[in-house]
Amino acid sequence: MIVAGNWKMFEGPDPTALARRLESIDGVDAIVCPPYVSLARCVDAGLTTYAQNVHWEDEGAFTGEISPCMLLERDVAGSLVGHSERRQYFGETDEDVARRAKSALAAGLNVIACVGETQEQRNAGDTETVLRLQVDAVRVACGPHDRLVLAYEPVWAIGTGLTATPELAEAAHALIKSLLDVPVLYGGSVKPDNAAELMAQPSVDGALVGGASLDVESFAAICQAAAASRS
Ligand code: PEP
């Protein structure tokens, strides 16, 4: 099981305290995705550390971006790509996401590529079409790579307190896995009190956690639930 904490544009918890707390939990690969300025502190604390995004070029005139080799040289293990906030607020397309994922994997990073439908798309009955398009872009670029993980994050459940039911999550994960056979994390208001039932689903391979990853104890509780779900 994999549990990744996306700190977004927040300072997040003290990396040393978090690393110490996570040491006591076996059976889960815990990952933190802090803002760029905190990557080094998290690596130094011994946390498995991913960036929140990564560019496809090694270097160049791309203000505000960071490259796969820059991350690798600093012992950053991987990166998120295609988070819905990148798609929604910064106009990232399926093609951008696929290019980021492909270069990061080629350079040697691990990748968590995020997919998920908006409320409007779900209401319109377009969930399956949207997921097929998003997953297909990554599949065509990367194939079923052993350092590639997908995260199903229904946009309507991110930061809203709304969570997919375990059955809805399972159905979406099963569809995604039928398109690209890699581990699939669930993301969208995962909290200590709903983590166990979500992670009990057979096609849910872990969680991508936003808000609840900012607190050491709630992130640890979700990691514990993930570990217990497969023990
Ligand atoms: C996320 O940022 O990927 C996320 C799922 O956020 P939250 O857990 O706060 O909904």
PDB file of C-alpha atoms and ligand atoms in Angstrom:
ATOM      1  CA  MET A   1       0.000   0.000   0.000  1.00  0.00           C
ATOM      2  CA  ILE A   2       1.146   3.521  -0.787  1.00  0.00           C
ATOM      3  CA  VAL A   3       0.064   6.660   1.070  1.00  0.00           C
ATOM      4  CA  ALA A   4       1.233   9.972  -0.375  1.00  0.00           C
ATOM      5  CA  GLY A   5       0.691  13.305   1.354  1.00  0.00           C
ATOM      6  CA  ASN A   6       0.260  16.311  -0.922  1.00  0.00           C
ATOM      7  CA  TRP A   7       1.089  19.394   1.146  1.00  0.00           C
ATOM      8  CA  LYS A   8       0.067  21.705  -1.721  1.00  0.00           C
ATOM      9  CA  MET A   9       1.156  25.321  -1.013  1.00  0.00           C
ATOM     10  CA  PHE A  10       1.320  24.838   2.767  1.00  0.00           C
ATOM     11  CA  GLU A  11       4.381  24.615   5.015  1.00  0.00           C
ATOM     12  CA  GLY A  12       3.244  21.205   6.265  1.00  0.00           C
ATOM     13  CA  PRO A  13       4.354  19.410   9.409  1.00  0.00           C
ATOM     14  CA  ASP A  14       7.886  19.298  10.762  1.00  0.00           C
ATOM     15  CA  PRO A  15       9.650  16.694   8.562  1.00  0.00           C
ATOM     16  CA  THR A  16      11.738  15.290  11.413  1.00  0.00           C
ATOM     17  CA  ALA A  17       8.719  14.787  13.667  1.00  0.00           C
ATOM     18  CA  LEU A  18       6.811  13.190  10.802  1.00  0.00           C
ATOM     19  CA  ALA A  19       9.694  10.851   9.923  1.00  0.00           C
ATOM     20  CA  ARG A  20       9.982   9.774  13.545  1.00  0.00           C
ATOM     21  CA  ARG A  21       6.236   9.046  13.746  1.00  0.00           C
ATOM     22  CA  LEU A  22       6.185   7.075  10.487  1.00  0.00           C
ATOM     23  CA  GLU A  23       9.092   4.864  11.585  1.00  0.00           C
ATOM     24  CA  SER A  24       6.688   2.973  13.840  1.00  0.00           C
ATOM     25  CA  ILE A  25       4.353   2.011  10.955  1.00  0.00           C
ATOM     26  CA  ASP A  26       5.182  -1.062   8.852  1.00  0.00           C
ATOM     27  CA  GLY A  27       3.546  -2.281   5.659  1.00  0.00           C
ATOM     28  CA  VAL A  28       3.032   1.026   3.895  1.00  0.00           C
ATOM     29  CA  ASP A  29       5.151   3.138   1.576  1.00  0.00           C
ATOM     30  CA  ALA A  30       4.628   6.657   2.914  1.00  0.00           C
ATOM     31  CA  ILE A  31       5.514   9.565   0.609  1.00  0.00           C
ATOM     32  CA  VAL A  32       5.454  13.315   1.162  1.00  0.00           C
ATOM     33  CA  CYS A  33       4.994  15.894  -1.605  1.00  0.00           C
ATOM     34  CA  PRO A  34       5.971  19.230  -0.036  1.00  0.00           C
ATOM     35  CA  PRO A  35       6.374  22.585  -1.809  1.00  0.00           C
ATOM     36  CA  TYR A  36       9.716  22.838  -3.664  1.00  0.00           C
ATOM     37  CA  VAL A  37      11.344  24.920  -0.932  1.00  0.00           C
ATOM     38  CA  SER A  38      10.830  22.100   1.597  1.00  0.00           C
ATOM     39  CA  LEU A  39      12.073  19.216  -0.577  1.00  0.00           C
ATOM     40  CA  ALA A  40      15.595  19.265   0.889  1.00  0.00           C
ATOM     41  CA  ARG A  41      14.360  19.336   4.484  1.00  0.00           C
ATOM     42  CA  CYS A  42      12.126  16.329   3.839  1.00  0.00           C
ATOM     43  CA  VAL A  43      14.912  14.395   2.078  1.00  0.00           C
ATOM     44  CA  ASP A  44      17.303  15.197   4.937  1.00  0.00           C
ATOM     45  CA  ALA A  45      14.747  13.939   7.459  1.00  0.00           C
ATOM     46  CA  GLY A  46      14.736  10.570   5.679  1.00  0.00           C
ATOM     47  CA  LEU A  47      11.233  10.875   4.212  1.00  0.00           C
ATOM     48  CA  THR A  48      10.475   9.463   0.765  1.00  0.00           C
ATOM     49  CA  THR A  49       9.989  12.765  -0.987  1.00  0.00           C
ATOM     50  CA  TYR A  50       8.238  13.628  -4.250  1.00  0.00           C
ATOM     51  CA  ALA A  51       7.831  17.004  -5.966  1.00  0.00           C
ATOM     52  CA  GLN A  52       4.341  18.271  -6.778  1.00  0.00           C
ATOM     53  CA  ASN A  53       5.178  18.704 -10.459  1.00  0.00           C
ATOM     54  CA  VAL A  54       8.090  18.301 -12.873  1.00  0.00           C
ATOM     55  CA  HIS A  55       8.959  19.663 -16.318  1.00  0.00           C
ATOM     56  CA  TRP A  56       9.867  17.513 -19.332  1.00  0.00           C
ATOM     57  CA  GLU A  57      13.135  19.266 -20.273  1.00  0.00           C
ATOM     58  CA  ASP A  58      16.478  18.893 -18.429  1.00  0.00           C
ATOM     59  CA  GLU A  59      17.013  22.657 -18.348  1.00  0.00           C
ATOM     60  CA  GLY A  60      16.056  25.778 -20.251  1.00  0.00           C
ATOM     61  CA  ALA A  61      14.080  28.998 -20.287  1.00  0.00           C
ATOM     62  CA  PHE A  62      11.017  27.694 -18.447  1.00  0.00           C
ATOM     63  CA  THR A  63      10.457  30.146 -15.614  1.00  0.00           C
ATOM     64  CA  GLY A  64       8.849  28.580 -12.568  1.00  0.00           C
ATOM     65  CA  GLU A  65       9.538  24.997 -13.614  1.00  0.00           C
ATOM     66  CA  ILE A  66      11.932  22.351 -12.304  1.00  0.00           C
ATOM     67  CA  SER A  67      13.483  19.447 -14.199  1.00  0.00           C
ATOM     68  CA  PRO A  68      13.672  15.704 -13.498  1.00  0.00           C
ATOM     69  CA  CYS A  69      17.483  15.730 -13.194  1.00  0.00           C
ATOM     70  CA  MET A  70      17.386  18.683 -10.776  1.00  0.00           C
ATOM     71  CA  LEU A  71      15.128  16.618  -8.527  1.00  0.00           C
ATOM     72  CA  LEU A  72      17.174  13.431  -8.861  1.00  0.00           C
ATOM     73  CA  GLU A  73      20.414  15.254  -8.037  1.00  0.00           C
ATOM     74  CA  ARG A  74      18.798  16.286  -4.758  1.00  0.00           C
ATOM     75  CA  ASP A  75      17.621  12.746  -3.903  1.00  0.00           C
ATOM     76  CA  VAL A  76      13.981  13.515  -4.587  1.00  0.00           C
ATOM     77  CA  ALA A  77      12.450  10.131  -5.438  1.00  0.00           C
ATOM     78  CA  GLY A  78       9.566  11.134  -7.686  1.00  0.00           C
ATOM     79  CA  SER A  79       6.879  13.608  -8.625  1.00  0.00           C
ATOM     80  CA  LEU A  80       3.154  14.054  -8.884  1.00  0.00           C
ATOM     81  CA  VAL A  81       1.933  15.070 -12.314  1.00  0.00           C
ATOM     82  CA  GLY A  82      -1.494  16.133 -13.528  1.00  0.00           C
ATOM     83  CA  HIS A  83      -2.978  17.105 -10.177  1.00  0.00           C
ATOM     84  CA  SER A  84      -6.418  18.575 -10.838  1.00  0.00           C
ATOM     85  CA  GLU A  85      -5.313  21.909  -9.378  1.00  0.00           C
ATOM     86  CA  ARG A  86      -2.606  22.049 -12.088  1.00  0.00           C
ATOM     87  CA  ARG A  87      -5.160  21.150 -14.741  1.00  0.00           C
ATOM     88  CA  GLN A  88      -7.851  23.525 -13.382  1.00  0.00           C
ATOM     89  CA  TYR A  89      -5.856  26.634 -12.405  1.00  0.00           C
ATOM     90  CA  PHE A  90      -2.794  26.382 -14.652  1.00  0.00           C
ATOM     91  CA  GLY A  91      -4.348  24.976 -17.796  1.00  0.00           C
ATOM     92  CA  GLU A  92      -2.349  21.761 -17.959  1.00  0.00           C
ATOM     93  CA  THR A  93      -3.640  19.436 -20.637  1.00  0.00           C
ATOM     94  CA  ASP A  94      -3.552  15.637 -20.926  1.00  0.00           C
ATOM     95  CA  GLU A  95      -0.629  16.090 -23.361  1.00  0.00           C
ATOM     96  CA  ASP A  96       1.342  18.218 -20.858  1.00  0.00           C
ATOM     97  CA  VAL A  97       0.726  15.651 -18.141  1.00  0.00           C
ATOM     98  CA  ALA A  98       1.837  12.794 -20.394  1.00  0.00           C
ATOM     99  CA  ARG A  99       5.013  14.651 -21.389  1.00  0.00           C
ATOM    100  CA  ARG A 100       5.866  15.361 -17.756  1.00  0.00           C
ATOM    101  CA  ALA A 101       5.278  11.744 -16.768  1.00  0.00           C
ATOM    102  CA  LYS A 102       7.273  10.328 -19.687  1.00  0.00           C
ATOM    103  CA  SER A 103      10.366  12.491 -19.050  1.00  0.00           C
ATOM    104  CA  ALA A 104      10.296  11.929 -15.306  1.00  0.00           C
ATOM    105  CA  LEU A 105      10.151   8.141 -15.765  1.00  0.00           C
ATOM    106  CA  ALA A 106      12.891   8.227 -18.412  1.00  0.00           C
ATOM    107  CA  ALA A 107      15.118  10.183 -16.032  1.00  0.00           C
ATOM    108  CA  GLY A 108      14.608   7.628 -13.248  1.00  0.00           C
ATOM    109  CA  LEU A 109      11.975   9.286 -11.070  1.00  0.00           C
ATOM    110  CA  ASN A 110       8.849   7.610  -9.727  1.00  0.00           C
ATOM    111  CA  VAL A 111       5.617   9.190 -10.936  1.00  0.00           C
ATOM    112  CA  ILE A 112       2.120   9.501  -9.525  1.00  0.00           C
ATOM    113  CA  ALA A 113      -0.125  10.687 -12.370  1.00  0.00           C
ATOM    114  CA  CYS A 114      -3.509  12.056 -11.268  1.00  0.00           C
ATOM    115  CA  VAL A 115      -6.772  11.614 -13.143  1.00  0.00           C
ATOM    116  CA  GLY A 116     -10.375  12.348 -12.233  1.00  0.00           C
ATOM    117  CA  GLU A 117     -13.637  13.862 -13.398  1.00  0.00           C
ATOM    118  CA  THR A 118     -15.260  17.129 -12.359  1.00  0.00           C
ATOM    119  CA  GLN A 119     -18.744  17.323 -10.865  1.00  0.00           C
ATOM    120  CA  GLU A 120     -20.117  18.622 -14.179  1.00  0.00           C
ATOM    121  CA  GLN A 121     -18.561  15.734 -16.085  1.00  0.00           C
ATOM    122  CA  ARG A 122     -19.967  13.198 -13.615  1.00  0.00           C
ATOM    123  CA  ASN A 123     -23.421  14.816 -13.747  1.00  0.00           C
ATOM    124  CA  ALA A 124     -23.330  14.692 -17.531  1.00  0.00           C
ATOM    125  CA  GLY A 125     -22.514  10.963 -17.448  1.00  0.00           C
ATOM    126  CA  ASP A 126     -19.052  11.601 -18.889  1.00  0.00           C
ATOM    127  CA  THR A 127     -16.932  10.073 -16.103  1.00  0.00           C
ATOM    128  CA  GLU A 128     -15.867   7.025 -18.077  1.00  0.00           C
ATOM    129  CA  THR A 129     -15.009   9.025 -21.194  1.00  0.00           C
ATOM    130  CA  VAL A 130     -12.939  11.522 -19.204  1.00  0.00           C
ATOM    131  CA  LEU A 131     -11.056   8.800 -17.336  1.00  0.00           C
ATOM    132  CA  ARG A 132     -10.397   6.908 -20.571  1.00  0.00           C
ATOM    133  CA  LEU A 133      -8.947  10.027 -22.230  1.00  0.00           C
ATOM    134  CA  GLN A 134      -6.803  11.000 -19.235  1.00  0.00           C
ATOM    135  CA  VAL A 135      -5.460   7.484 -18.627  1.00  0.00           C
ATOM    136  CA  ASP A 136      -4.919   6.891 -22.323  1.00  0.00           C
ATOM    137  CA  ALA A 137      -2.697   9.955 -22.637  1.00  0.00           C
ATOM    138  CA  VAL A 138      -0.442   8.569 -19.893  1.00  0.00           C
ATOM    139  CA  ARG A 139      -0.593   5.006 -21.246  1.00  0.00           C
ATOM    140  CA  VAL A 140       0.407   5.998 -24.771  1.00  0.00           C
ATOM    141  CA  ALA A 141       3.344   8.053 -23.444  1.00  0.00           C
ATOM    142  CA  CYS A 142       4.561   5.740 -20.697  1.00  0.00           C
ATOM    143  CA  GLY A 143       2.982   2.294 -20.911  1.00  0.00           C
ATOM    144  CA  PRO A 144       2.614   0.204 -17.740  1.00  0.00           C
ATOM    145  CA  HIS A 145       5.934   1.297 -16.232  1.00  0.00           C
ATOM    146  CA  ASP A 146       7.083  -0.210 -12.912  1.00  0.00           C
ATOM    147  CA  ARG A 147       7.734   3.262 -11.458  1.00  0.00           C
ATOM    148  CA  LEU A 148       4.341   4.595 -12.527  1.00  0.00           C
ATOM    149  CA  VAL A 149       1.349   4.883 -10.201  1.00  0.00           C
ATOM    150  CA  LEU A 150      -1.996   6.531 -11.008  1.00  0.00           C
ATOM    151  CA  ALA A 151      -4.180   8.413  -8.545  1.00  0.00           C
ATOM    152  CA  TYR A 152      -7.944   8.557  -9.052  1.00  0.00           C
ATOM    153  CA  GLU A 153      -9.004  11.892  -7.634  1.00  0.00           C
ATOM    154  CA  PRO A 154     -12.584  12.894  -8.435  1.00  0.00           C
ATOM    155  CA  VAL A 155     -12.284  16.688  -8.568  1.00  0.00           C
ATOM    156  CA  TRP A 156     -15.579  17.135  -6.698  1.00  0.00           C
ATOM    157  CA  ALA A 157     -14.073  15.313  -3.702  1.00  0.00           C
ATOM    158  CA  ILE A 158     -10.809  17.260  -3.413  1.00  0.00           C
ATOM    159  CA  GLY A 159     -10.718  19.596  -0.454  1.00  0.00           C
ATOM    160  CA  THR A 160     -14.515  19.598  -0.247  1.00  0.00           C
ATOM    161  CA  GLY A 161     -15.118  17.075   2.510  1.00  0.00           C
ATOM    162  CA  LEU A 162     -17.078  14.996  -0.032  1.00  0.00           C
ATOM    163  CA  THR A 163     -15.674  11.509  -0.490  1.00  0.00           C
ATOM    164  CA  ALA A 164     -16.453   8.927  -3.128  1.00  0.00           C
ATOM    165  CA  THR A 165     -18.288   5.974  -1.660  1.00  0.00           C
ATOM    166  CA  PRO A 166     -16.084   2.870  -1.481  1.00  0.00           C
ATOM    167  CA  GLU A 167     -18.222   1.310  -4.239  1.00  0.00           C
ATOM    168  CA  LEU A 168     -17.852   4.329  -6.526  1.00  0.00           C
ATOM    169  CA  ALA A 169     -14.086   4.424  -5.900  1.00  0.00           C
ATOM    170  CA  GLU A 170     -13.802   0.691  -6.574  1.00  0.00           C
ATOM    171  CA  ALA A 171     -15.684   0.985  -9.881  1.00  0.00           C
ATOM    172  CA  ALA A 172     -13.477   3.859 -11.066  1.00  0.00           C
ATOM    173  CA  HIS A 173     -10.289   2.083  -9.973  1.00  0.00           C
ATOM    174  CA  ALA A 174     -11.319  -1.116 -11.738  1.00  0.00           C
ATOM    175  CA  LEU A 175     -11.940   0.846 -14.942  1.00  0.00           C
ATOM    176  CA  ILE A 176      -8.585   2.635 -14.649  1.00  0.00           C
ATOM    177  CA  LYS A 177      -6.721  -0.622 -14.006  1.00  0.00           C
ATOM    178  CA  SER A 178      -8.390  -2.205 -17.036  1.00  0.00           C
ATOM    179  CA  LEU A 179      -6.878   0.615 -19.135  1.00  0.00           C
ATOM    180  CA  LEU A 180      -3.432   0.700 -17.520  1.00  0.00           C
ATOM    181  CA  ASP A 181      -2.340  -2.018 -15.139  1.00  0.00           C
ATOM    182  CA  VAL A 182      -0.480  -0.076 -12.443  1.00  0.00           C
ATOM    183  CA  PRO A 183      -1.265   0.629  -8.769  1.00  0.00           C
ATOM    184  CA  VAL A 184      -4.071   3.172  -8.340  1.00  0.00           C
ATOM    185  CA  LEU A 185      -4.354   5.431  -5.289  1.00  0.00           C
ATOM    186  CA  TYR A 186      -7.625   7.062  -4.223  1.00  0.00           C
ATOM    187  CA  GLY A 187      -7.626  10.788  -3.438  1.00  0.00           C
ATOM    188  CA  GLY A 188     -10.399  13.117  -2.320  1.00  0.00           C
ATOM    189  CA  SER A 189     -11.003  14.073   1.306  1.00  0.00           C
ATOM    190  CA  VAL A 190      -9.359  10.931   2.703  1.00  0.00           C
ATOM    191  CA  LYS A 191      -9.371  11.220   6.499  1.00  0.00           C
ATOM    192  CA  PRO A 192      -8.578   8.856   9.374  1.00  0.00           C
ATOM    193  CA  ASP A 193     -12.271   7.994   9.718  1.00  0.00           C
ATOM    194  CA  ASN A 194     -12.903   6.980   6.087  1.00  0.00           C
ATOM    195  CA  ALA A 195      -9.478   5.593   5.142  1.00  0.00           C
ATOM    196  CA  ALA A 196     -10.095   2.004   6.230  1.00  0.00           C
ATOM    197  CA  GLU A 197     -13.285   1.461   4.184  1.00  0.00           C
ATOM    198  CA  LEU A 198     -11.777   3.025   1.075  1.00  0.00           C
ATOM    199  CA  MET A 199      -8.590   1.022   1.343  1.00  0.00           C
ATOM    200  CA  ALA A 200     -10.465  -2.220   1.951  1.00  0.00           C
ATOM    201  CA  GLN A 201     -11.543  -2.101  -1.718  1.00  0.00           C
ATOM    202  CA  PRO A 202      -9.573  -4.618  -3.788  1.00  0.00           C
ATOM    203  CA  SER A 203      -8.616  -2.167  -6.557  1.00  0.00           C
ATOM    204  CA  VAL A 204      -7.564   0.619  -4.179  1.00  0.00           C
ATOM    205  CA  ASP A 205      -3.808   0.412  -3.686  1.00  0.00           C
ATOM    206  CA  GLY A 206      -3.419   3.327  -1.315  1.00  0.00           C
ATOM    207  CA  ALA A 207      -4.288   6.990  -0.925  1.00  0.00           C
ATOM    208  CA  LEU A 208      -3.258  10.434  -2.075  1.00  0.00           C
ATOM    209  CA  VAL A 209      -4.044  12.709   0.844  1.00  0.00           C
ATOM    210  CA  GLY A 210      -4.242  16.512   0.835  1.00  0.00           C
ATOM    211  CA  GLY A 211      -5.576  18.309   3.913  1.00  0.00           C
ATOM    212  CA  ALA A 212      -5.203  15.398   6.321  1.00  0.00           C
ATOM    213  CA  SER A 213      -1.506  15.029   5.433  1.00  0.00           C
ATOM    214  CA  LEU A 214      -0.721  18.382   7.052  1.00  0.00           C
ATOM    215  CA  ASP A 215      -1.130  16.904  10.513  1.00  0.00           C
ATOM    216  CA  VAL A 216       1.339  14.254  11.714  1.00  0.00           C
ATOM    217  CA  GLU A 217      -1.243  12.242  13.649  1.00  0.00           C
ATOM    218  CA  SER A 218      -3.938  12.206  10.976  1.00  0.00           C
ATOM    219  CA  PHE A 219      -1.429  11.259   8.265  1.00  0.00           C
ATOM    220  CA  ALA A 220      -0.035   8.519  10.519  1.00  0.00           C
ATOM    221  CA  ALA A 221      -3.563   7.222  11.183  1.00  0.00           C
ATOM    222  CA  ILE A 222      -4.243   6.972   7.434  1.00  0.00           C
ATOM    223  CA  CYS A 223      -0.915   5.156   6.941  1.00  0.00           C
ATOM    224  CA  GLN A 224      -1.897   2.781   9.719  1.00  0.00           C
ATOM    225  CA  ALA A 225      -5.293   2.113   8.117  1.00  0.00           C
ATOM    226  CA  ALA A 226      -3.550   1.395   4.803  1.00  0.00           C
ATOM    227  CA  ALA A 227      -1.141  -1.043   6.446  1.00  0.00           C
ATOM    228  CA  ALA A 228      -3.968  -2.795   8.319  1.00  0.00           C
ATOM    229  CA  SER A 229      -6.080  -3.160   5.154  1.00  0.00           C
ATOM    230  CA  ARG A 230      -3.681  -5.694   3.637  1.00  0.00           C
ATOM    231  CA  SER A 231      -2.431  -7.420   6.766  1.00  0.00           C
TER     232      SER A 231
HETATM  233  C1  PEP B   1      -5.195  16.252  -3.002  1.00  0.00           C
HETATM  234  O1  PEP B   1      -4.688  17.341  -2.828  1.00  0.00           O
HETATM  235  O2  PEP B   1      -4.706  15.489  -3.848  1.00  0.00           O
HETATM  236  C2  PEP B   1      -6.346  15.864  -2.188  1.00  0.00           C
HETATM  237  C3  PEP B   1      -6.904  14.698  -2.412  1.00  0.00           C
HETATM  238  O3  PEP B   1      -6.783  16.755  -1.248  1.00  0.00           O
HETATM  239  P1  PEP B   1      -7.830  16.481  -0.023  1.00  0.00           P
HETATM  240  O4  PEP B   1      -7.386  15.194   0.617  1.00  0.00           O
HETATM  241  O5  PEP B   1      -7.671  17.651   0.872  1.00  0.00           O
HETATM  242  O6  PEP B   1      -9.165  16.359  -0.639  1.00  0.00           O
END
